[in-house]
Amino acid sequence: MGDVVAGGFTETFHRSADGLRLYARDYLPADAGPGRLPVVCLPGLTRNARDFHELALLLSRHAALSRRVIALDYRGRGRSDRDDNKANYNPAVECGDVIAACAALGIARAIFIGTSRGGLILHLMAAIKPDLLAGLIFNDIGPVIEPAGLMAIRDYLNRGRQPQSWSEAVDMLKENHGAAFPALAPADWEGMARAIYRDEAGMPVADYDSAIAEQLKSIDFGNPLPDLWPQFEKLGSVPLLVIRGENSNLLSQETAAEMKRRHPGMMQITAKGQGHAPLLHLADIPEAIHAFVSRLD
């Protein structure tokens, strides 16, 4: 059970297969008609459920077709337990956690939105638990990860610099991502900071286990990164929407084109003025998402 909080969602906790206490936000609509599929939101590598707050409100409070939206914190992120076994911070274990969350929350079938790491997890779910997948939205992710983009993530996550104020947190985000996100307004940068960092006595603190960023240091970029084309091929019958940041350095235009070739029914939109990974509540993205999910009910 959870408690309704002022933000319009219920906070819930459930257990992973190995006993960790994991957190989810459950946005329950005032009037969800019968047959409307829920939406389950999976964040990026070091991100958490807060990334989806604005989009979740838009979908759960839609004037005509409101629906249930759930956003998860993986183990080691947000309000979920940290894992003493750091090797468990991997997509296969996290995929099992997503499946466990769906079981705990009574979800037999849903539309999933996967941002970055979340999309990788969904590739694995296509092989492990395909019956859960009524439709997929990949936010700036595909079967091939561009090495330059992953190296950039590795580098900025491991710089070791911690903001000493909320204004400095915003400045650091602009410094790292400003060139790729010219579409963002000041309020968007503030919102991004509040999603990434938690507040401890008025100070911003990175809201994930530092071991997750440490793992990236062990990647040998001298060898090609493994791809997930075999897993992607299993998605041929699953409705798919791909959102690519116009300035993305992780999902290339070539990979997106090959995804379309292999999945002819795939829909694609470009997040103008955004890089990796796009904020999903901006511009025309929410309506594109709403139109996609409405077709699947």
Short mmCIF file of C-alpha atoms in Angstrom, two decimals:
data_model
loop_
_atom_site.label_atom_id
_atom_site.label_comp_id
_atom_site.label_asym_id
_atom_site.label_seq_id
_atom_site.Cartn_x
_atom_site.Cartn_y
_atom_site.Cartn_z
CA MET A 1 0.00 0.00 0.00
CA GLY A 2 1.06 3.58 -0.48
CA ASP A 3 0.13 7.06 0.55
CA VAL A 4 -1.14 9.73 -1.83
CA VAL A 5 1.19 12.70 -1.81
CA ALA A 6 0.68 16.27 -2.95
CA GLY A 7 2.28 15.63 -6.32
CA GLY A 8 -0.66 13.59 -7.53
CA PHE A 9 0.77 10.09 -7.17
CA THR A 10 0.89 7.24 -4.69
CA GLU A 11 4.26 6.17 -3.32
CA THR A 12 4.62 2.40 -3.21
CA PHE A 13 7.31 -0.05 -2.18
CA HIS A 14 7.74 -3.67 -3.20
CA ARG A 15 10.42 -6.34 -2.94
CA SER A 16 12.82 -7.61 -5.56
CA ALA A 17 13.41 -11.36 -5.90
CA ASP A 18 16.52 -10.99 -3.71
CA GLY A 19 14.76 -8.93 -1.06
CA LEU A 20 15.63 -5.31 -1.84
CA ARG A 21 12.98 -2.69 -1.10
CA LEU A 22 12.22 -0.94 -4.37
CA TYR A 23 10.21 2.23 -4.96
CA ALA A 24 7.61 3.25 -7.51
CA ARG A 25 5.32 6.19 -8.14
CA ASP A 26 1.79 5.23 -9.11
CA TYR A 27 -0.23 7.95 -10.85
CA LEU A 28 -3.86 6.84 -10.65
CA PRO A 29 -6.27 8.72 -12.91
CA ALA A 30 -9.57 10.00 -11.60
CA ASP A 31 -11.41 8.20 -14.40
CA ALA A 32 -9.58 5.51 -16.35
CA GLY A 33 -12.01 3.83 -18.68
CA PRO A 34 -12.09 0.04 -19.02
CA GLY A 35 -9.44 -1.36 -21.32
CA ARG A 36 -7.04 1.56 -21.08
CA LEU A 37 -3.56 0.16 -20.81
CA PRO A 38 -1.27 1.45 -18.06
CA VAL A 39 2.04 3.07 -18.92
CA VAL A 40 5.20 1.97 -17.11
CA CYS A 41 8.17 4.35 -17.22
CA LEU A 42 11.78 3.14 -16.98
CA PRO A 43 14.50 5.77 -16.45
CA GLY A 44 18.08 6.05 -17.64
CA LEU A 45 21.29 4.71 -16.11
CA THR A 46 21.53 6.89 -13.00
CA ARG A 47 18.11 8.49 -13.17
CA ASN A 48 14.87 7.85 -11.30
CA ALA A 49 11.09 8.13 -11.35
CA ARG A 50 11.17 11.93 -11.01
CA ASP A 51 12.24 12.22 -14.66
CA PHE A 52 8.72 11.25 -15.72
CA HIS A 53 6.68 13.38 -13.32
CA GLU A 54 5.41 15.99 -15.79
CA LEU A 55 4.65 13.45 -18.50
CA ALA A 56 2.92 11.16 -15.99
CA LEU A 57 0.66 14.00 -14.89
CA LEU A 58 -0.23 14.81 -18.48
CA LEU A 59 -1.13 11.21 -19.29
CA SER A 60 -2.91 10.39 -16.03
CA ARG A 61 -4.94 13.60 -16.10
CA HIS A 62 -5.71 13.73 -19.82
CA ALA A 63 -9.14 15.29 -20.30
CA ALA A 64 -10.47 12.56 -22.59
CA LEU A 65 -8.32 9.46 -22.13
CA SER A 66 -6.64 9.44 -18.73
CA ARG A 67 -4.74 6.32 -17.72
CA ARG A 68 -2.63 4.87 -14.95
CA VAL A 69 1.09 5.70 -15.12
CA ILE A 70 3.82 4.05 -13.04
CA ALA A 71 7.41 5.27 -12.80
CA LEU A 72 10.10 3.09 -11.23
CA ASP A 73 13.31 3.63 -9.30
CA TYR A 74 15.73 0.82 -10.10
CA ARG A 75 17.83 -0.68 -7.33
CA GLY A 76 20.52 1.78 -6.31
CA ARG A 77 18.61 4.82 -7.55
CA GLY A 78 16.23 7.27 -5.96
CA ARG A 79 14.31 5.85 -3.02
CA SER A 80 15.10 2.21 -3.77
CA ASP A 81 17.61 0.27 -1.68
CA ARG A 82 21.27 0.29 -2.63
CA ASP A 83 22.65 -3.15 -3.44
CA ASP A 84 25.65 -4.48 -1.50
CA ASN A 85 26.47 -6.65 -4.52
CA LYS A 86 27.45 -3.98 -7.04
CA ALA A 87 27.56 -6.54 -9.86
CA ASN A 88 23.75 -6.59 -9.69
CA TYR A 89 23.65 -3.16 -11.30
CA ASN A 90 23.13 -4.61 -14.74
CA PRO A 91 20.23 -4.66 -17.24
CA ALA A 92 19.45 -8.36 -16.74
CA VAL A 93 18.93 -8.03 -12.97
CA GLU A 94 17.08 -4.76 -13.44
CA CYS A 95 14.81 -6.42 -16.01
CA GLY A 96 13.90 -8.97 -13.36
CA ASP A 97 13.14 -6.10 -10.98
CA VAL A 98 10.80 -4.49 -13.52
CA ILE A 99 8.95 -7.78 -13.96
CA ALA A 100 8.67 -8.13 -10.18
CA ALA A 101 7.35 -4.57 -9.91
CA CYS A 102 4.66 -5.28 -12.49
CA ALA A 103 3.59 -8.38 -10.58
CA ALA A 104 3.48 -6.48 -7.29
CA LEU A 105 1.44 -3.66 -8.83
CA GLY A 106 -1.02 -5.95 -10.59
CA ILE A 107 0.11 -5.18 -14.14
CA ALA A 108 -0.30 -8.06 -16.58
CA ARG A 109 0.20 -5.99 -19.74
CA ALA A 110 1.33 -2.42 -20.31
CA ILE A 111 2.88 0.14 -22.61
CA PHE A 112 6.47 0.76 -21.56
CA ILE A 113 8.53 3.91 -21.98
CA GLY A 114 12.25 3.24 -21.72
CA THR A 115 14.73 6.10 -21.58
CA SER A 116 18.29 5.02 -22.43
CA ARG A 117 19.04 2.21 -19.90
CA GLY A 118 15.29 1.63 -19.70
CA GLY A 119 15.19 0.86 -23.41
CA LEU A 120 18.02 -1.65 -23.05
CA ILE A 121 16.05 -3.37 -20.31
CA LEU A 122 13.05 -3.56 -22.62
CA HIS A 123 15.14 -5.27 -25.31
CA LEU A 124 15.83 -8.01 -22.76
CA MET A 125 12.20 -8.16 -21.66
CA ALA A 126 11.22 -9.00 -25.23
CA ALA A 127 13.02 -12.31 -24.75
CA ILE A 128 12.20 -12.88 -21.06
CA LYS A 129 8.60 -11.70 -20.63
CA PRO A 130 7.15 -10.67 -24.01
CA ASP A 131 3.53 -11.05 -22.86
CA LEU A 132 3.95 -7.90 -20.71
CA LEU A 133 4.63 -5.74 -23.76
CA ALA A 134 1.56 -4.15 -25.33
CA GLY A 135 3.65 -1.37 -26.87
CA LEU A 136 7.03 0.28 -26.49
CA ILE A 137 8.39 3.80 -26.57
CA PHE A 138 12.18 4.05 -26.78
CA ASN A 139 13.49 7.42 -25.67
CA ASP A 140 16.78 7.96 -27.50
CA ILE A 141 17.94 4.37 -27.39
CA GLY A 142 18.21 1.45 -29.76
CA PRO A 143 20.13 -1.80 -30.28
CA VAL A 144 23.38 0.05 -31.05
CA ILE A 145 24.98 2.50 -28.61
CA GLU A 146 27.39 5.00 -30.08
CA PRO A 147 30.75 4.73 -28.23
CA ALA A 148 31.27 8.50 -28.19
CA GLY A 149 27.97 9.00 -26.41
CA LEU A 150 28.68 6.35 -23.80
CA MET A 151 32.17 7.75 -23.23
CA ALA A 152 30.66 11.19 -22.64
CA ILE A 153 28.29 9.71 -20.04
CA ARG A 154 31.19 7.89 -18.38
CA ASP A 155 33.26 11.05 -18.20
CA TYR A 156 30.70 13.46 -16.76
CA LEU A 157 29.39 10.93 -14.23
CA ASN A 158 32.90 10.30 -12.93
CA ARG A 159 34.23 13.85 -12.72
CA GLY A 160 33.74 13.83 -8.98
CA ARG A 161 32.53 17.42 -8.84
CA GLN A 162 29.55 17.87 -6.53
CA PRO A 163 27.39 21.00 -6.64
CA GLN A 164 27.42 23.10 -3.50
CA SER A 165 24.07 24.74 -4.15
CA TRP A 166 21.00 24.26 -6.34
CA SER A 167 22.07 27.14 -8.59
CA GLU A 168 25.44 25.45 -9.07
CA ALA A 169 23.67 22.18 -9.91
CA VAL A 170 21.79 23.97 -12.68
CA ASP A 171 24.99 25.62 -13.91
CA MET A 172 26.76 22.26 -14.04
CA LEU A 173 23.96 20.73 -16.10
CA LYS A 174 24.11 23.63 -18.56
CA GLU A 175 27.88 23.27 -18.74
CA ASN A 176 27.63 19.56 -19.53
CA HIS A 177 24.55 19.51 -21.73
CA GLY A 178 23.74 23.05 -22.83
CA ALA A 179 25.11 22.72 -26.37
CA ALA A 180 22.90 19.69 -27.04
CA PHE A 181 19.75 21.17 -25.44
CA PRO A 182 19.15 24.67 -26.83
CA ALA A 183 15.39 24.05 -26.59
CA LEU A 184 15.42 24.09 -22.78
CA ALA A 185 14.14 27.12 -20.90
CA PRO A 186 15.46 28.11 -17.44
CA ALA A 187 12.59 26.28 -15.73
CA ASP A 188 13.49 23.11 -17.64
CA TRP A 189 17.07 23.19 -16.35
CA GLU A 190 15.79 23.70 -12.83
CA GLY A 191 13.40 20.78 -13.25
CA MET A 192 16.19 18.58 -14.56
CA ALA A 193 18.34 19.40 -11.54
CA ARG A 194 15.50 18.57 -9.16
CA ALA A 195 14.99 15.24 -10.94
CA ILE A 196 18.66 14.24 -10.86
CA TYR A 197 19.55 15.39 -7.35
CA ARG A 198 17.76 14.83 -4.06
CA ASP A 199 17.56 17.55 -1.44
CA GLU A 200 19.47 17.00 1.80
CA ALA A 201 19.17 19.96 4.17
CA GLY A 202 18.87 22.32 1.22
CA MET A 203 21.83 20.84 -0.66
CA PRO A 204 21.67 18.84 -3.92
CA VAL A 205 23.04 15.29 -3.66
CA ALA A 206 23.35 12.84 -6.55
CA ASP A 207 20.54 10.33 -6.12
CA TYR A 208 22.21 7.07 -7.11
CA ASP A 209 24.85 4.62 -5.90
CA SER A 210 28.23 5.88 -7.12
CA ALA A 211 29.17 2.28 -7.99
CA ILE A 212 26.88 2.55 -11.03
CA ALA A 213 29.04 5.31 -12.53
CA GLU A 214 32.21 3.45 -11.52
CA GLN A 215 31.17 0.48 -13.66
CA LEU A 216 31.52 2.56 -16.81
CA LYS A 217 35.26 2.93 -16.20
CA SER A 218 35.75 -0.78 -16.89
CA ILE A 219 34.36 -0.64 -20.45
CA ASP A 220 37.04 -1.33 -23.06
CA PHE A 221 36.27 1.12 -25.82
CA GLY A 222 39.08 -0.41 -27.87
CA ASN A 223 36.65 -3.19 -28.78
CA PRO A 224 33.24 -2.80 -30.44
CA LEU A 225 30.36 -2.47 -28.02
CA PRO A 226 27.93 -5.42 -28.13
CA ASP A 227 24.66 -4.74 -29.91
CA LEU A 228 21.13 -5.95 -29.24
CA TRP A 229 19.91 -6.63 -32.76
CA PRO A 230 18.89 -10.24 -31.94
CA GLN A 231 16.71 -8.94 -29.09
CA PHE A 232 15.34 -6.12 -31.24
CA GLU A 233 14.25 -8.65 -33.86
CA LYS A 234 11.88 -10.14 -31.26
CA LEU A 235 9.99 -6.83 -31.17
CA GLY A 236 8.68 -7.13 -34.72
CA SER A 237 5.07 -7.66 -33.61
CA VAL A 238 5.16 -5.07 -30.80
CA PRO A 239 4.01 -1.51 -31.66
CA LEU A 240 7.03 0.77 -31.33
CA LEU A 241 7.58 4.52 -31.14
CA VAL A 242 11.15 5.82 -31.15
CA ILE A 243 11.93 9.34 -29.92
CA ARG A 244 15.37 10.53 -30.99
CA GLY A 245 16.99 13.69 -29.74
CA GLU A 246 17.94 15.90 -32.67
CA ASN A 247 21.42 16.31 -31.18
CA SER A 248 21.76 12.82 -29.72
CA ASN A 249 25.25 11.34 -29.48
CA LEU A 250 23.98 7.93 -28.31
CA LEU A 251 21.38 6.94 -30.91
CA SER A 252 22.59 7.67 -34.43
CA GLN A 253 20.39 8.46 -37.40
CA GLU A 254 21.85 5.39 -39.12
CA THR A 255 20.78 3.10 -36.28
CA ALA A 256 17.30 4.65 -36.22
CA ALA A 257 16.99 4.07 -39.97
CA GLU A 258 18.06 0.44 -39.60
CA MET A 259 15.54 -0.02 -36.79
CA LYS A 260 12.84 1.23 -39.14
CA ARG A 261 14.01 -1.13 -41.88
CA ARG A 262 13.81 -4.12 -39.53
CA HIS A 263 10.57 -2.97 -37.89
CA PRO A 264 8.55 -1.38 -40.74
CA GLY A 265 5.66 -0.47 -38.44
CA MET A 266 7.91 1.61 -36.19
CA MET A 267 6.94 5.24 -35.68
CA GLN A 268 9.61 7.87 -35.09
CA ILE A 269 9.68 11.48 -33.96
CA THR A 270 12.56 13.88 -33.43
CA ALA A 271 12.90 15.94 -30.28
CA LYS A 272 13.99 19.26 -31.75
CA GLY A 273 16.71 21.11 -29.89
CA GLN A 274 17.37 18.23 -27.52
CA GLY A 275 20.18 15.71 -27.11
CA HIS A 276 20.47 12.58 -24.98
CA ALA A 277 18.02 11.97 -23.54
CA PRO A 278 15.05 14.19 -24.45
CA LEU A 279 12.72 15.60 -21.82
CA LEU A 280 9.42 13.97 -22.72
CA HIS A 281 7.06 16.66 -21.45
CA LEU A 282 8.27 19.39 -23.83
CA ALA A 283 6.89 20.74 -27.12
CA ASP A 284 4.78 18.26 -29.12
CA ILE A 285 6.23 15.11 -27.57
CA PRO A 286 3.41 14.50 -25.02
CA GLU A 287 0.72 14.61 -27.68
CA ALA A 288 2.72 12.24 -29.90
CA ILE A 289 3.02 9.84 -26.96
CA HIS A 290 -0.67 10.20 -26.14
CA ALA A 291 -1.66 9.52 -29.75
CA PHE A 292 0.54 6.41 -29.83
CA VAL A 293 -0.72 4.91 -26.57
CA SER A 294 -4.35 5.68 -27.41
CA ARG A 295 -4.09 3.54 -30.54
CA LEU A 296 -3.17 0.51 -28.42
CA ASP A 297 -6.17 0.40 -26.07
#
